[in-house]
C-alpha cells in the first residue's frame, strides 16, 4: 500500500487539471479515513506537472492585464486566479510531503485541508471560466509562485514564512478589491466564489502563522525576528501596502510583524 508521501508525489506529478484535483481530493479523503498510512518514504519533485501545452513565461514577460469589464479582461482576470489556485494545490501538497515528517500530524492535517480547499477553489474558478467560453490553459502564465517554493525547499520555517505568511497573506489584501470590481460588473457568482476564497485563505494564513510559531519554539527562535530575517533572505518581491489589517489580524498576523519589512 502506498503511503501519504507517495500519494502526494503522484498528485504533484499529475499535470491534467481535473486529474490533479481528483487525486488531491482522493488522497485527503483516504488519509482522513485512515486508508492511507502516514509515511514519508517518497521524495518530492523539484517541479510539479502542469497541463500539457500551458505556456509558462517569465514574470516580467507576462502581457499586461486590463482592469476594465470587457469580456477579454474578465477572462484574463479569472485565468490568472485559476493559475494561482492551481499552483496553490501543489504548494499545499508539497509542504506536507516535504516537511510533514519534521512538523508532525497537526501540520499534516492542517495543510492537507488547505490542499483540499485549493482544489475546490480551482474547480470553482475553472467552471466559472467555462461560462465565459474559456478554460485554464488558454492564456500564458508565470511560475513566480513555484519559484518561491523552490527557494524555500530546504527549510520548513522559510517555506511557512514566505508562502502562507507572505504570498497567501497578500491575497487577503487584494481579494476584497477584486471582489468589489467583479460585483460591480454584475458577476454575482464570481463575487460569491471570491468571498469563499477570502474566507478560506484567512484560515490558510492562520495555519501558516500557527505552525511557524511552533517551528520557532522548537528551534529556539524568536518568531518576529526570525520571520523578518527569512522574508528578507528568501522573498524576492517587496511587501507593499495597503494591507488588509483586519483580515491579517484574524489570521494571526499583527501589523507590528510586517510593517518594518515594508
GROMACS .gro file of C-alpha atoms in nm:
model
  262
    1UNK     CA    1   0.000   0.000   0.000
    2UNK     CA    2   0.140   0.346  -0.088
    3UNK     CA    3   0.197   0.589   0.194
    4UNK     CA    4   0.094   0.955   0.212
    5UNK     CA    5   0.414   1.088   0.056
    6UNK     CA    6   0.382   0.853  -0.241
    7UNK     CA    7   0.024   0.965  -0.299
    8UNK     CA    8   0.131   1.329  -0.274
    9UNK     CA    9   0.417   1.278  -0.518
   10UNK     CA   10   0.179   1.111  -0.764
   11UNK     CA   11  -0.064   1.403  -0.737
   12UNK     CA   12   0.215   1.656  -0.784
   13UNK     CA   13   0.326   1.475  -1.098
   14UNK     CA   14  -0.028   1.474  -1.241
   15UNK     CA   15  -0.044   1.751  -1.498
   16UNK     CA   16  -0.403   1.713  -1.611
   17UNK     CA   17  -0.605   1.976  -1.429
   18UNK     CA   18  -0.901   1.755  -1.344
   19UNK     CA   19  -0.668   1.469  -1.261
   20UNK     CA   20  -0.475   1.679  -1.009
   21UNK     CA   21  -0.796   1.798  -0.842
   22UNK     CA   22  -0.933   1.445  -0.817
   23UNK     CA   23  -0.603   1.297  -0.696
   24UNK     CA   24  -0.578   1.563  -0.427
   25UNK     CA   25  -0.933   1.509  -0.308
   26UNK     CA   26  -0.882   1.132  -0.303
   27UNK     CA   27  -0.560   1.135  -0.102
   28UNK     CA   28  -0.700   1.379   0.154
   29UNK     CA   29  -1.015   1.170   0.189
   30UNK     CA   30  -0.819   0.846   0.220
   31UNK     CA   31  -0.581   0.991   0.479
   32UNK     CA   32  -0.869   1.119   0.690
   33UNK     CA   33  -1.028   0.773   0.677
   34UNK     CA   34  -0.700   0.604   0.777
   35UNK     CA   35  -0.698   0.431   0.441
   36UNK     CA   36  -0.366   0.598   0.354
   37UNK     CA   37  -0.087   0.549   0.610
   38UNK     CA   38   0.111   0.849   0.726
   39UNK     CA   39   0.455   0.785   0.585
   40UNK     CA   40   0.725   0.987   0.413
   41UNK     CA   41   0.919   0.738   0.204
   42UNK     CA   42   0.896   0.936  -0.122
   43UNK     CA   43   1.087   1.249  -0.212
   44UNK     CA   44   0.908   1.548  -0.360
   45UNK     CA   45   0.976   1.656  -0.721
   46UNK     CA   46   1.162   1.978  -0.791
   47UNK     CA   47   0.869   2.095  -1.004
   48UNK     CA   48   0.512   1.966  -1.026
   49UNK     CA   49   0.349   1.868  -1.353
   50UNK     CA   50   0.120   2.125  -1.515
   51UNK     CA   51  -0.119   2.083  -1.809
   52UNK     CA   52   0.034   1.995  -2.145
   53UNK     CA   53   0.059   2.300  -2.366
   54UNK     CA   54   0.044   2.551  -2.080
   55UNK     CA   55   0.258   2.848  -2.188
   56UNK     CA   56   0.482   2.949  -1.896
   57UNK     CA   57   0.655   3.286  -1.929
   58UNK     CA   58   0.900   3.469  -1.701
   59UNK     CA   59   0.701   3.701  -1.468
   60UNK     CA   60   0.839   4.010  -1.640
   61UNK     CA   61   0.728   3.887  -1.983
   62UNK     CA   62   0.361   3.841  -1.897
   63UNK     CA   63   0.118   4.052  -2.104
   64UNK     CA   64  -0.041   4.336  -1.910
   65UNK     CA   65  -0.393   4.262  -1.792
   66UNK     CA   66  -0.654   4.533  -1.834
   67UNK     CA   67  -0.880   4.623  -1.543
   68UNK     CA   68  -1.194   4.706  -1.736
   69UNK     CA   69  -1.503   4.492  -1.762
   70UNK     CA   70  -1.459   4.374  -2.121
   71UNK     CA   71  -1.504   4.005  -2.193
   72UNK     CA   72  -1.133   3.968  -2.269
   73UNK     CA   73  -1.031   4.138  -1.944
   74UNK     CA   74  -1.272   3.926  -1.742
   75UNK     CA   75  -1.127   3.608  -1.890
   76UNK     CA   76  -0.772   3.728  -1.822
   77UNK     CA   77  -0.861   3.802  -1.457
   78UNK     CA   78  -1.023   3.466  -1.393
   79UNK     CA   79  -0.749   3.280  -1.581
   80UNK     CA   80  -0.491   3.444  -1.356
   81UNK     CA   81  -0.692   3.344  -1.048
   82UNK     CA   82  -0.722   2.988  -1.182
   83UNK     CA   83  -0.344   2.962  -1.213
   84UNK     CA   84  -0.291   3.094  -0.861
   85UNK     CA   85  -0.526   2.832  -0.720
   86UNK     CA   86  -0.383   2.553  -0.937
   87UNK     CA   87  -0.031   2.624  -0.812
   88UNK     CA   88  -0.169   2.659  -0.458
   89UNK     CA   89  -0.276   2.293  -0.477
   90UNK     CA   90   0.086   2.200  -0.549
   91UNK     CA   91   0.220   2.429  -0.275
   92UNK     CA   92  -0.007   2.274  -0.012
   93UNK     CA   93   0.074   1.919  -0.120
   94UNK     CA   94   0.446   1.987  -0.138
   95UNK     CA   95   0.467   2.140   0.209
   96UNK     CA   96   0.311   1.824   0.355
   97UNK     CA   97   0.524   1.582   0.157
   98UNK     CA   98   0.845   1.777   0.211
   99UNK     CA   99   0.810   1.880   0.576
  100UNK     CA  100   0.535   1.663   0.727
  101UNK     CA  101   0.774   1.415   0.888
  102UNK     CA  102   0.955   1.701   1.064
  103UNK     CA  103   0.649   1.905   1.162
  104UNK     CA  104   0.405   1.636   1.281
  105UNK     CA  105   0.045   1.522   1.247
  106UNK     CA  106  -0.131   1.853   1.321
  107UNK     CA  107   0.077   2.018   1.048
  108UNK     CA  108  -0.010   1.738   0.807
  109UNK     CA  109  -0.382   1.763   0.887
  110UNK     CA  110  -0.389   2.141   0.850
  111UNK     CA  111  -0.211   2.157   0.516
  112UNK     CA  112  -0.397   1.861   0.368
  113UNK     CA  113  -0.711   2.060   0.449
  114UNK     CA  114  -0.554   2.356   0.269
  115UNK     CA  115  -0.482   2.133  -0.033
  116UNK     CA  116  -0.845   2.019  -0.043
  117UNK     CA  117  -0.962   2.380  -0.025
  118UNK     CA  118  -0.730   2.488  -0.307
  119UNK     CA  119  -0.853   2.202  -0.526
  120UNK     CA  120  -1.210   2.314  -0.464
  121UNK     CA  121  -1.120   2.679  -0.537
  122UNK     CA  122  -0.958   2.584  -0.866
  123UNK     CA  123  -1.256   2.373  -0.971
  124UNK     CA  124  -1.496   2.659  -0.894
  125UNK     CA  125  -1.290   2.908  -1.092
  126UNK     CA  126  -1.239   2.674  -1.388
  127UNK     CA  127  -1.614   2.616  -1.406
  128UNK     CA  128  -1.667   2.991  -1.391
  129UNK     CA  129  -1.421   3.036  -1.677
  130UNK     CA  130  -1.624   2.786  -1.877
  131UNK     CA  131  -1.930   3.013  -1.853
  132UNK     CA  132  -1.719   3.273  -2.040
  133UNK     CA  133  -1.622   3.024  -2.310
  134UNK     CA  134  -1.269   2.983  -2.173
  135UNK     CA  135  -1.065   2.727  -1.983
  136UNK     CA  136  -0.744   2.712  -1.782
  137UNK     CA  137  -0.456   2.693  -2.027
  138UNK     CA  138  -0.598   2.935  -2.282
  139UNK     CA  139  -0.360   3.214  -2.174
  140UNK     CA  140   0.007   3.226  -2.070
  141UNK     CA  141   0.102   3.203  -1.703
  142UNK     CA  142   0.418   3.255  -1.498
  143UNK     CA  143   0.594   3.036  -1.243
  144UNK     CA  144   0.661   3.301  -0.979
  145UNK     CA  145   0.470   3.122  -0.705
  146UNK     CA  146   0.655   2.797  -0.759
  147UNK     CA  147   0.989   2.978  -0.764
  148UNK     CA  148   0.917   3.071  -0.402
  149UNK     CA  149   0.865   2.703  -0.323
  150UNK     CA  150   1.199   2.615  -0.481
  151UNK     CA  151   1.371   2.896  -0.290
  152UNK     CA  152   1.241   2.755   0.041
  153UNK     CA  153   1.260   2.381  -0.033
  154UNK     CA  154   1.536   2.331   0.226
  155UNK     CA  155   1.370   2.488   0.531
  156UNK     CA  156   1.022   2.441   0.679
  157UNK     CA  157   1.045   2.775   0.858
  158UNK     CA  158   1.135   2.960   0.539
  159UNK     CA  159   0.852   2.790   0.349
  160UNK     CA  160   0.598   2.889   0.617
  161UNK     CA  161   0.734   3.243   0.639
  162UNK     CA  162   0.717   3.307   0.265
  163UNK     CA  163   0.428   3.105   0.124
  164UNK     CA  164   0.134   3.130   0.368
  165UNK     CA  165   0.260   3.433   0.564
  166UNK     CA  166   0.359   3.650   0.265
  167UNK     CA  167   0.211   3.516  -0.059
  168UNK     CA  168  -0.123   3.395   0.074
  169UNK     CA  169  -0.144   3.693   0.307
  170UNK     CA  170  -0.114   3.916   0.001
  171UNK     CA  171  -0.431   3.752  -0.124
  172UNK     CA  172  -0.607   3.883   0.185
  173UNK     CA  173  -0.503   4.234   0.080
  174UNK     CA  174  -0.604   4.225  -0.286
  175UNK     CA  175  -0.908   3.997  -0.294
  176UNK     CA  176  -1.158   4.246  -0.143
  177UNK     CA  177  -1.085   4.497  -0.419
  178UNK     CA  178  -1.113   4.230  -0.687
  179UNK     CA  179  -1.439   4.111  -0.532
  180UNK     CA  180  -1.583   4.463  -0.536
  181UNK     CA  181  -1.482   4.510  -0.901
  182UNK     CA  182  -1.634   4.177  -1.003
  183UNK     CA  183  -1.954   4.256  -0.815
  184UNK     CA  184  -1.976   4.598  -0.980
  185UNK     CA  185  -1.967   4.423  -1.319
  186UNK     CA  186  -2.276   4.224  -1.222
  187UNK     CA  187  -2.088   3.896  -1.177
  188UNK     CA  188  -2.258   3.783  -0.859
  189UNK     CA  189  -2.146   3.421  -0.893
  190UNK     CA  190  -1.788   3.537  -0.930
  191UNK     CA  191  -1.824   3.754  -0.621
  192UNK     CA  192  -1.952   3.453  -0.424
  193UNK     CA  193  -1.651   3.248  -0.534
  194UNK     CA  194  -1.410   3.521  -0.428
  195UNK     CA  195  -1.579   3.561  -0.091
  196UNK     CA  196  -1.544   3.186  -0.032
  197UNK     CA  197  -1.177   3.203  -0.125
  198UNK     CA  198  -1.116   3.501   0.102
  199UNK     CA  199  -1.280   3.328   0.399
  200UNK     CA  200  -1.076   3.013   0.341
  201UNK     CA  201  -0.750   3.200   0.289
  202UNK     CA  202  -0.779   3.355   0.635
  203UNK     CA  203  -0.770   3.001   0.775
  204UNK     CA  204  -0.479   2.909   0.549
  205UNK     CA  205  -0.269   3.204   0.659
  206UNK     CA  206  -0.362   3.129   1.020
  207UNK     CA  207  -0.236   2.773   0.979
  208UNK     CA  208   0.092   2.904   0.841
  209UNK     CA  209   0.133   3.152   1.127
  210UNK     CA  210   0.047   2.891   1.389
  211UNK     CA  211   0.291   2.634   1.262
  212UNK     CA  212   0.560   2.897   1.212
  213UNK     CA  213   0.531   2.973   1.583
  214UNK     CA  214   0.563   2.600   1.659
  215UNK     CA  215   0.871   2.581   1.435
  216UNK     CA  216   1.031   2.878   1.610
  217UNK     CA  217   0.962   2.743   1.959
  218UNK     CA  218   1.105   2.407   1.859
  219UNK     CA  219   1.423   2.567   1.723
  220UNK     CA  220   1.467   2.834   1.989
  221UNK     CA  221   1.390   3.125   1.757
  222UNK     CA  222   1.203   3.447   1.838
  223UNK     CA  223   0.916   3.438   1.584
  224UNK     CA  224   0.900   3.803   1.475
  225UNK     CA  225   1.273   3.844   1.427
  226UNK     CA  226   1.312   3.507   1.260
  227UNK     CA  227   1.021   3.574   1.022
  228UNK     CA  228   1.167   3.908   0.916
  229UNK     CA  229   1.509   3.752   0.860
  230UNK     CA  230   1.364   3.471   0.649
  231UNK     CA  231   1.147   3.706   0.442
  232UNK     CA  232   1.440   3.938   0.373
  233UNK     CA  233   1.654   3.640   0.272
  234UNK     CA  234   1.410   3.432   0.069
  235UNK     CA  235   1.129   3.654  -0.062
  236UNK     CA  236   1.230   3.813  -0.391
  237UNK     CA  237   0.946   4.065  -0.404
  238UNK     CA  238   0.851   4.364  -0.192
  239UNK     CA  239   0.579   4.385   0.073
  240UNK     CA  240   0.367   4.681  -0.032
  241UNK     CA  241   0.071   4.843   0.142
  242UNK     CA  242  -0.220   4.880   0.156
  243UNK     CA  243  -0.267   4.585   0.389
  244UNK     CA  244  -0.597   4.429   0.491
  245UNK     CA  245  -0.512   4.464   0.858
  246UNK     CA  246  -0.839   4.318   0.987
  247UNK     CA  247  -0.811   4.000   0.777
  248UNK     CA  248  -0.442   3.967   0.858
  249UNK     CA  249  -0.513   4.006   1.230
  250UNK     CA  250  -0.788   3.741   1.205
  251UNK     CA  251  -0.521   3.514   1.056
  252UNK     CA  252  -0.278   3.584   1.340
  253UNK     CA  253  -0.059   3.843   1.165
  254UNK     CA  254  -0.030   4.160   1.372
  255UNK     CA  255   0.077   4.480   1.197
  256UNK     CA  256   0.396   4.509   1.402
  257UNK     CA  257   0.507   4.182   1.243
  258UNK     CA  258   0.511   4.303   0.884
  259UNK     CA  259   0.521   4.683   0.896
  260UNK     CA  260   0.900   4.701   0.946
  261UNK     CA  261   0.962   4.478   0.641
  262UNK     CA  262   0.784   4.720   0.407
   0.00000   0.00000   0.00000
